[in-house]
Amino acid sequence: MESSEKAPVARTPDGVAAKLEQLILDGVLKPGQLLPSERRLCDKLGVSRASLREGLRLLRGKGIIETQQGRGSFVARLLPKYDDSPLMHLFRDHPRTLYDLLEVRALLEGESARLAALRGTSADRVMLKRRYDEMVAYAEGAAPISAERLARFDHAFHLAICEASHNPVLVHTLQGLTDLLLTSVFASLKNLYHRSGPRAQINDQHARLFRAVMEQEPERARQAALDHLHSVDESLREIEAEDERLVRSAMRLDGWE
Amino acid sequence: MESSEKAPVARTPDGVAAKLEQLILDGVLKPGQLLPSERRLCDKLGVSRASLREGLRLLRGKGIIETQQGRGSFVARLLPKYDDSPLMHLFRDHPRTLYDLLEVRALLEGESARLAALRGTSADRVMLKRRYDEMVAYAEGAAPISAERLARFDHAFHLAICEASHNPVLVHTLQGLTDLLLTSVFASLKNLYHRSGPRAQINDQHARLFRAVMEQEPERARQAALDHLHSVDESLREIEAEDERLVRSAMRLDGWE
DNA sequence: GACCAATTACTGGTCAGACCAGTGACCCAA
DNA sequence: TTGGGTCACTGGTCTGACCAGTAATTGGTC
């Protein structure tokens, strides 16, 4: 009865990275401080320089240290953001992927809405109405809006539609993509919820989508879902462009021009 | 006019990591696929093994690849796998799942074909032609046909189309669904390949799909893919109905009615 | 012919040593 | 004082070697 999972053996470079991380966390190595040279660290840790460098490369990838040729490695001043999902890294280094994700989601959400309008039972519609009312109640409530909670209601609404499609494979696939989106680019989405323009548009599109499904109009439902996702896509692109402008003007302030 | 900021010079290992990431996003390296051995990669990329290993270590840190001593490095599955999900265990052997799966696949394959016709480069078309020719050569060969091998060629053909869509999320999603198809409901598909009627139809539809993509006709490609998947769906339903009739008459023979 | 064990040719993991390329302190001459 | 050169560091990269797992092949036994 052995575990079929692999027990990841502790490789030397991983050990090196863990050891140094521990030293930083313990405060032995302070932010901004110069680390001992690679040769000295090899000596101290009893590993070859190749292994040590793989360990350092790992820390550098996580943003924990920074290295300059001819000078040495420093403990980074800013604590790195916590990135976990593999796709998160790909999104960061290859931003286009985010829009690829939205493209696929639009496809699935569209079909999901169509099928929900086509196949949804009255029980499905009761559940959907409940989710929709909850979401609207929160969005229009007097209390200040928390992006996290609104996102949860939003997600629940879309999930209810998907479930009304009565296709478990569709539900599972879409759920996987949505989780990915929420965990990886939540920061950008937050932006969306905090702007009144896009938010009003989203509310309107949700309403149209809701009505189309409730009135069992497959094509209208599909189109409403597509419009919704496409406008999210556009808004995100605008936000991105705006961020870029901000960065550029910050660069001007720093005397780059 | 020099930068006071650090100008991050392109280090070799970072370049290696970026290059491999790009290959994965472009679909050249597919999820679950074994990478070439380190020595071979060194050769191909023109870097030393030490640098290459630092690059690989970076990707491993991000969870993009997984490595096993004595075996090699694999591209990690970026989207959650289906087999672990408790939901999917319920689906297994549940006949309706097959049709749900085909429904979602039709959607994705359709869009994938459309995008392939729209965005595919001439290099994509060269690869696609190669896959298509291989498949046809096997299907029309004199030797008795093995369903497993034909399915593999079939899969490779569809995958080539998907890759030409240049949407990595689409590639990974569709790949996940295909894995599910091959591992859990393959038995049903086998039937299809062994009947000459459906097989001729499949060949014809493959040809139409192939031509539409090669001639860069997005809508025709999409429609061809949809027709293809729908006719597979229909054929399977017919086979199922036939089986049922057989079972029922067997039951009659056994005196059940 | 079927099966099991040893061989072998791979795979990644690690090491030692070499050399190149930046950095900065130091020293000496103009 | 200042300029330039030297030199002793730093990280960056490459080479070749060997260890340690894995898996297919082989060859023998039953």
XYZ file of C-alpha atoms (C1' of nucleotides) in Angstrom:
574
model
C 0.000 0.000 0.000
C 2.579 2.504 -1.034
C 1.779 6.021 -2.059
C 1.638 6.270 -5.812
C 2.697 9.890 -5.483
C 6.325 10.715 -5.898
C 8.196 11.650 -2.779
C 10.254 14.538 -4.182
C 13.791 13.764 -3.196
C 15.665 16.744 -1.801
C 17.975 17.850 -4.581
C 21.076 19.782 -3.664
C 20.088 23.085 -5.340
C 16.677 23.022 -3.695
C 18.397 22.527 -0.378
C 20.666 25.482 -1.069
C 17.719 27.707 -1.899
C 15.801 26.580 1.168
C 18.811 27.169 3.420
C 19.387 30.687 2.139
C 15.701 31.476 2.320
C 15.728 30.382 5.937
C 18.696 32.620 6.665
C 16.854 35.556 5.163
C 13.686 34.797 7.062
C 15.673 34.460 10.292
C 17.116 37.882 9.699
C 20.681 36.644 9.460
C 20.746 38.052 5.952
C 19.017 41.419 5.857
C 17.355 43.093 2.845
C 19.865 44.993 0.743
C 22.744 43.083 2.233
C 25.449 41.598 0.061
C 25.634 37.839 0.200
C 28.992 36.100 0.520
C 30.559 35.378 -2.853
C 29.565 32.238 -4.676
C 32.912 30.568 -4.032
C 32.669 31.298 -0.326
C 29.098 29.997 -0.158
C 30.143 26.795 -1.906
C 32.747 26.294 0.769
C 30.341 27.060 3.562
C 27.541 24.848 2.281
C 29.784 22.109 0.964
C 28.323 22.042 -2.546
C 29.730 22.627 -5.978
C 29.410 25.991 -7.619
C 27.114 24.577 -10.305
C 24.606 23.378 -7.720
C 24.913 26.569 -5.722
C 24.254 28.626 -8.821
C 21.137 26.603 -9.623
C 19.912 27.347 -6.120
C 20.659 31.043 -6.510
C 18.921 31.068 -9.880
C 15.841 29.682 -8.166
C 15.872 32.501 -5.605
C 16.454 35.013 -8.341
C 13.451 33.629 -10.198
C 11.345 34.201 -7.114
C 12.683 37.730 -6.781
C 14.255 37.066 -3.411
C 17.761 38.047 -4.453
C 19.249 40.226 -7.169
C 22.605 39.704 -8.797
C 25.065 41.931 -10.602
C 28.081 40.662 -12.441
C 31.279 41.783 -10.829
C 29.552 42.882 -7.624
C 27.652 40.037 -6.073
C 24.175 39.004 -4.972
C 21.970 41.115 -2.717
C 18.915 40.239 -0.703
C 16.089 42.050 -2.494
C 14.581 45.002 -0.663
C 10.987 44.373 -1.667
C 9.317 41.237 -0.531
C 8.220 39.410 -3.650
C 4.546 38.944 -4.431
C 3.347 35.457 -3.937
C 2.923 33.707 -7.289
C 1.860 30.155 -7.227
C 0.073 28.914 -10.286
C 2.402 27.946 -13.120
C 0.226 29.796 -15.563
C 0.593 32.910 -13.453
C 4.226 33.063 -14.452
C 3.373 32.557 -18.062
C 0.800 35.325 -17.869
C 3.326 37.672 -16.330
C 5.997 37.023 -18.928
C 3.614 36.598 -21.831
C 0.626 38.886 -21.242
C -1.043 37.849 -24.456
C -1.969 34.559 -22.833
C -4.525 36.299 -20.641
C -6.510 37.254 -23.713
C -6.191 33.750 -25.067
C -7.805 32.610 -21.856
C -10.630 35.089 -22.229
C -11.107 33.966 -25.813
C -11.678 30.373 -24.755
C -13.857 31.406 -21.864
C -16.067 33.490 -24.106
C -16.585 30.470 -26.295
C -17.542 28.209 -23.406
C -19.649 30.784 -21.588
C -21.536 31.527 -24.782
C -22.403 27.898 -25.401
C -23.127 27.397 -21.751
C -25.676 30.243 -21.788
C -27.232 28.929 -24.959
C -27.667 25.446 -23.535
C -28.949 26.829 -20.251
C -31.706 28.668 -22.089
C -32.395 25.595 -24.190
C -32.308 22.863 -21.572
C -32.656 24.586 -18.242
C -35.450 23.278 -16.039
C -37.646 25.385 -13.856
C -35.580 24.250 -10.870
C -32.473 25.573 -12.619
C -34.207 28.867 -13.198
C -35.160 29.143 -9.545
C -31.542 28.668 -8.546
C -30.354 31.084 -11.199
C -32.788 33.756 -10.056
C -31.592 33.337 -6.496
C -27.955 33.804 -7.513
C -28.807 36.762 -9.680
C -30.826 38.475 -6.963
C -28.030 37.960 -4.444
C -25.533 39.474 -6.806
C -27.678 42.481 -7.654
C -28.561 43.028 -4.018
C -24.923 43.163 -3.115
C -23.900 45.287 -6.070
C -26.617 47.837 -5.426
C -26.393 47.678 -1.659
C -25.478 50.723 0.336
C -22.378 49.201 1.864
C -19.005 49.823 0.240
C -18.304 47.089 -2.222
C -15.590 44.541 -1.725
C -14.168 43.343 -4.996
C -13.537 39.895 -3.544
C -17.129 39.371 -2.489
C -18.553 40.802 -5.674
C -16.322 38.497 -7.673
C -17.643 35.572 -5.682
C -21.265 36.493 -6.417
C -20.390 37.068 -10.043
C -18.736 33.699 -10.263
C -21.682 31.991 -8.557
C -24.038 33.545 -11.105
C -22.044 32.315 -14.051
C -21.690 28.913 -12.458
C -25.462 28.654 -12.024
C -25.902 29.305 -15.730
C -23.307 26.730 -16.560
C -24.958 24.134 -14.367
C -28.268 24.773 -16.089
C -26.630 23.591 -19.299
C -26.729 20.067 -17.860
C -23.344 19.237 -19.282
C -20.984 18.204 -16.477
C -17.974 18.259 -18.746
C -18.724 21.839 -19.678
C -19.117 22.747 -16.012
C -15.832 21.166 -15.091
C -13.891 22.697 -17.950
C -15.280 26.165 -17.438
C -14.720 25.964 -13.703
C -11.083 25.114 -14.273
C -10.597 28.105 -16.538
C -12.434 30.449 -14.214
C -10.430 29.371 -11.187
C -7.329 30.013 -13.197
C -8.507 33.458 -14.121
C -9.477 34.362 -10.575
C -6.273 33.175 -8.973
C -3.937 34.539 -11.580
C -5.205 37.927 -12.635
C -7.389 38.845 -9.745
C -5.591 42.143 -9.373
C -6.661 43.288 -12.819
C -10.214 42.127 -12.296
C -10.353 44.070 -9.067
C -9.680 47.177 -11.081
C -12.668 46.403 -13.210
C -15.033 46.202 -10.279
C -13.784 49.452 -8.841
C -14.513 51.532 -11.908
C -18.039 52.728 -12.221
C -18.064 52.735 -16.024
C -17.224 49.102 -16.630
C -19.234 48.081 -13.581
C -22.416 49.626 -14.894
C -21.801 47.938 -18.220
C -21.263 44.615 -16.502
C -24.466 44.982 -14.510
C -26.399 45.740 -17.645
C -24.970 42.771 -19.491
C -25.638 40.476 -16.564
C -29.242 41.603 -16.619
C -29.577 40.919 -20.324
C -27.961 37.518 -19.958
C -30.206 36.683 -17.023
C -33.379 37.661 -18.856
C -32.441 35.733 -21.987
C -31.856 32.536 -20.028
C -35.004 32.963 -17.952
C -37.072 33.571 -21.069
C -35.494 30.537 -22.700
C -34.071 32.364 -25.668
C -30.955 30.358 -26.605
C -29.467 32.610 -29.250
C -30.069 35.796 -27.319
C -28.507 34.208 -24.244
C -25.456 33.155 -26.194
C -25.042 36.587 -27.693
C -25.430 38.259 -24.312
C -22.714 36.061 -22.811
C -20.399 36.774 -25.742
C -20.976 40.517 -25.481
C -20.271 40.302 -21.778
C -16.954 38.533 -22.143
C -15.863 40.707 -25.017
C -16.504 43.874 -23.093
C -14.528 42.480 -20.152
C -11.734 41.797 -22.604
C -11.872 45.342 -23.922
C -11.959 46.886 -20.478
C -8.936 44.883 -19.430
C -7.051 46.002 -22.505
C -7.902 49.595 -21.704
C -6.732 49.209 -18.137
C -3.531 47.665 -19.374
C -2.936 50.490 -21.830
C -3.610 52.991 -19.084
C -1.139 51.292 -16.756
C 1.420 51.487 -19.499
C 0.823 55.215 -19.870
C 1.226 55.608 -16.111
C 4.489 53.746 -16.142
C 5.704 55.880 -18.989
C 4.865 59.127 -17.253
C 6.506 57.830 -14.091
C 9.586 57.185 -16.200
C 9.456 60.764 -17.388
C 9.346 61.942 -13.792
C 12.453 59.891 -13.134
C 14.230 61.826 -15.836
C 14.251 59.171 -18.484
C 13.507 61.551 -21.248
C 21.749 59.268 -21.238
C 22.414 56.065 -19.376
C 19.868 54.184 -17.397
C 20.100 54.592 -13.656
C 17.872 51.560 -13.474
C 19.419 48.174 -13.786
C 19.410 47.160 -17.401
C 18.821 43.433 -17.060
C 21.224 41.971 -19.562
C 19.949 38.839 -21.208
C 21.731 36.061 -19.396
C 22.018 32.729 -21.130
C 19.873 30.703 -18.699
C 17.083 33.285 -18.799
C 17.168 33.084 -22.543
C 16.927 29.308 -22.360
C 13.906 29.503 -20.060
C 12.199 32.113 -22.228
C 12.821 30.079 -25.353
C 11.339 26.932 -23.853
C 8.368 28.873 -22.477
C 7.697 30.190 -25.935
C 7.869 26.695 -27.378
C 5.330 25.530 -24.819
C 2.990 28.456 -25.452
C 3.253 27.912 -29.178
C 2.223 24.334 -28.679
C 5.422 22.900 -30.077
C 5.967 21.270 -26.694
C 2.713 19.807 -25.488
C 1.571 19.197 -21.921
C 2.756 15.867 -20.592
C 5.291 15.585 -23.375
C 8.838 14.536 -22.713
C 11.389 17.206 -23.500
C 14.530 16.295 -25.428
C 17.333 15.201 -23.134
C 19.518 17.880 -21.596
C 22.467 16.976 -23.780
C 20.348 17.203 -26.888
C 18.859 20.539 -25.841
C 22.347 21.920 -25.224
C 23.231 20.985 -28.733
C 20.072 22.476 -30.169
C 20.287 25.747 -28.239
C 24.043 26.074 -28.422
C 24.621 26.488 -24.687
C 26.485 24.509 -22.088
C 24.737 22.006 -19.916
C 25.322 24.126 -16.810
C 23.487 27.097 -18.320
C 20.780 24.919 -19.692
C 20.247 23.345 -16.307
C 19.924 26.747 -14.671
C 17.246 27.597 -17.190
C 15.432 24.340 -16.561
C 15.684 24.884 -12.819
C 13.943 28.228 -13.331
C 11.073 26.585 -15.179
C 10.883 23.886 -12.552
C 10.621 26.560 -9.888
C 7.672 28.021 -11.709
C 6.022 24.631 -12.004
C 6.095 24.698 -15.771
C 8.103 21.520 -16.139
C 8.663 18.469 -13.969
C 11.790 16.376 -13.902
C 12.578 12.810 -12.914
C 16.040 11.451 -12.647
C 16.693 8.766 -15.208
C 13.569 9.655 -17.208
C 13.682 13.242 -18.314
C 11.729 16.475 -18.066
C 8.055 16.787 -18.881
C 5.907 19.769 -19.673
C 3.587 20.049 -16.686
C -0.156 20.053 -17.153
C -1.026 23.682 -16.721
C -4.718 23.121 -16.313
C -6.087 20.892 -13.592
C -6.119 17.279 -14.653
C -9.408 15.571 -14.972
C -8.584 12.153 -13.581
C -8.102 13.268 -9.990
C -11.368 15.098 -9.802
C -13.941 13.092 -7.841
C -16.510 14.319 -10.319
C -14.708 12.615 -13.134
C -14.744 9.298 -11.378
C -18.486 9.454 -11.480
C -18.406 10.221 -15.161
C -16.348 7.221 -15.982
C -18.422 4.500 -17.577
C -21.396 6.827 -17.581
C -22.425 6.705 -21.238
C -23.891 10.188 -21.367
C -20.513 11.676 -20.531
C -19.297 10.700 -23.950
C -21.870 12.933 -25.596
C -21.266 15.785 -23.193
C -17.623 15.505 -23.976
C -18.259 15.529 -27.689
C -20.450 18.599 -27.293
C -17.700 20.574 -25.602
C -15.117 19.253 -27.998
C -17.199 20.268 -30.982
C -17.297 23.786 -29.637
C -13.561 23.959 -29.087
C -12.617 22.154 -32.266
C -14.861 24.424 -34.277
C -13.295 27.574 -32.934
C -9.878 26.024 -33.162
C -10.367 25.271 -36.858
C -11.686 28.765 -37.491
C -8.700 30.367 -35.798
C -6.301 28.015 -37.557
C -7.639 29.120 -40.929
C -7.547 32.727 -39.782
C -4.184 32.904 -38.060
C -2.233 29.869 -39.235
C 1.162 30.560 -40.739
C 2.644 28.755 -43.689
C 4.816 26.768 -41.261
C 1.645 25.638 -39.498
C 0.213 24.550 -42.803
C 3.322 22.536 -43.624
C 2.997 20.681 -40.318
C -0.721 20.196 -40.821
C -0.189 18.753 -44.281
C 2.379 16.355 -42.893
C -0.011 15.117 -40.193
C -2.844 14.814 -42.662
C -0.773 12.855 -45.144
C 0.412 10.490 -42.441
C -3.115 9.872 -41.325
C -4.435 9.254 -44.810
C -1.495 7.012 -45.649
C -2.234 4.857 -42.641
C -6.003 4.822 -43.150
C -5.655 3.813 -46.785
C -2.755 1.467 -46.290
C -3.065 -2.197 -47.102
C -2.284 -3.384 -43.605
C -5.143 -4.149 -41.234
C -5.990 -1.050 -39.255
C -5.441 -0.800 -35.539
C -7.953 1.474 -33.872
C -5.373 2.678 -31.365
C -2.911 3.745 -34.019
C -5.532 5.333 -36.211
C -6.812 7.233 -33.191
C -3.297 8.484 -32.577
C -2.950 9.782 -36.135
C -6.412 11.277 -35.914
C -5.489 12.978 -32.664
C -2.241 14.312 -34.114
C -4.139 15.806 -37.029
C -6.615 17.603 -34.803
C -3.834 18.741 -32.517
C -1.967 20.253 -35.458
C -5.051 22.289 -36.301
C -5.380 23.396 -32.729
C -1.750 24.462 -32.598
C -2.237 26.551 -35.704
C -4.815 28.565 -33.777
C -1.946 30.041 -31.770
C -3.952 30.032 -28.597
C -2.069 28.056 -25.928
C -5.038 27.996 -23.579
C -7.112 26.399 -26.292
C -4.399 23.828 -26.918
C -4.130 22.878 -23.273
C -7.870 22.719 -22.722
C -8.500 20.604 -25.768
C -5.585 18.369 -24.885
C -7.097 17.778 -21.451
C -10.413 16.784 -22.989
C -8.713 14.498 -25.458
C -6.837 12.775 -22.663
C -10.132 12.210 -20.946
C -11.590 10.821 -24.132
C -8.723 8.442 -24.695
C -8.449 7.195 -21.126
C -12.053 6.854 -20.123
C -14.356 6.430 -23.055
C -12.036 5.117 -25.709
C -13.801 1.784 -25.850
C -16.832 3.390 -27.431
C -14.791 5.182 -30.024
C -13.075 2.011 -31.110
C -16.331 0.858 -32.633
C -16.335 3.806 -34.929
C -13.026 3.062 -36.526
C -13.973 -0.518 -37.229
C -17.043 0.244 -39.287
C -16.525 1.113 -42.886
C -19.546 3.441 -43.171
C -18.625 5.929 -40.474
C -14.966 5.609 -41.339
C -15.530 6.693 -44.937
C -17.564 9.615 -43.681
C -14.832 10.576 -41.238
C -12.220 10.474 -43.969
C -14.326 12.696 -46.174
C -14.905 15.210 -43.403
C -11.243 15.227 -42.480
C -10.463 16.065 -46.077
C -12.946 18.935 -46.101
C -11.637 20.285 -42.834
C -8.073 20.011 -44.074
C -8.815 21.846 -47.302
C -10.706 24.645 -45.572
C -7.825 25.313 -43.189
C -5.219 25.096 -45.931
C -7.212 27.503 -48.095
C -7.619 29.840 -45.130
C -11.383 29.832 -45.103
C -12.294 30.424 -41.430
C -16.052 29.882 -41.569
C -15.842 26.871 -43.831
C -13.221 25.371 -41.537
C -15.366 25.934 -38.495
C -18.380 24.396 -40.160
C -16.370 21.406 -41.349
C -15.118 20.753 -37.825
C -18.636 21.057 -36.423
C -20.035 18.695 -39.052
C -17.273 16.259 -38.285
C -17.903 16.170 -34.552
C -21.669 16.056 -34.998
C -21.498 13.131 -37.330
C -19.235 11.303 -34.914
C -21.861 11.979 -32.290
C -24.621 10.617 -34.512
C -22.703 7.517 -35.490
C -22.022 6.747 -31.864
C -25.681 7.121 -30.984
C -26.595 4.756 -33.787
C -24.092 2.208 -32.635
C -25.404 2.490 -29.130
C -28.989 2.050 -30.249
C -27.964 -0.962 -32.277
C -26.183 -2.483 -29.297
C -29.270 -1.946 -27.254
C -31.390 -3.759 -29.793
C -28.915 -6.604 -29.742
C -28.998 -6.762 -25.986
C -32.761 -6.702 -25.970
C -33.066 -9.513 -28.443
C -30.525 -11.461 -26.456
C -32.665 -10.867 -23.411
C -35.641 -12.159 -25.331
C -33.718 -15.236 -26.173
C -32.951 -15.649 -22.525
C -36.629 -15.464 -21.791
C -36.615 -12.115 -20.050
C -39.565 -10.704 -21.849
C 7.218 -20.427 -26.057
C 6.965 -17.910 -21.473
C 9.164 -15.831 -17.927
C 12.694 -13.723 -15.034
C 17.271 -11.733 -14.253
C 21.470 -9.402 -15.918
C 23.259 -6.231 -19.132
C 23.435 -1.933 -21.344
C 22.435 2.431 -23.048
C 20.195 5.906 -22.019
C 18.299 9.756 -18.546
C 19.192 13.604 -14.942
C 22.371 15.037 -10.661
C 26.660 16.593 -9.139
C 31.276 17.902 -9.141
C 35.951 20.148 -10.167
C 38.488 23.232 -12.754
C 39.154 26.473 -16.249
C 38.539 30.862 -18.551
C 35.879 35.208 -19.742
C 33.827 39.613 -18.298
C 32.582 43.174 -15.365
C 33.828 46.003 -10.855
C 36.321 48.683 -7.812
C 40.211 49.583 -4.942
C 44.849 50.783 -5.087
C 49.079 52.729 -6.568
C 52.066 55.402 -9.200
C 53.362 58.805 -12.495
C 52.210 63.177 -14.839
C 45.358 66.535 -7.601
C 44.384 63.691 -11.174
C 44.599 60.275 -14.632
C 45.469 55.772 -16.056
C 46.971 51.293 -15.273
C 47.093 47.175 -12.490
C 45.232 43.628 -9.846
C 42.325 41.136 -6.989
C 38.049 40.381 -6.523
C 32.952 39.439 -8.279
C 29.540 36.654 -11.243
C 28.884 34.172 -16.137
C 29.893 30.393 -18.929
C 31.947 26.268 -20.664
C 34.102 21.569 -20.506
C 34.529 16.962 -19.230
C 34.073 13.715 -15.898
C 31.595 10.640 -12.840
C 27.455 9.092 -9.971
C 22.644 7.499 -9.790
C 18.367 6.237 -11.402
C 15.370 4.138 -15.437
C 13.955 1.138 -19.055
C 14.565 -1.518 -22.982
C 17.196 -5.420 -24.571
C 19.210 -9.518 -24.095
C 20.033 -14.134 -22.804
C 19.297 -17.822 -20.084
C 16.300 -20.999 -17.618
C 12.179 -23.536 -16.917
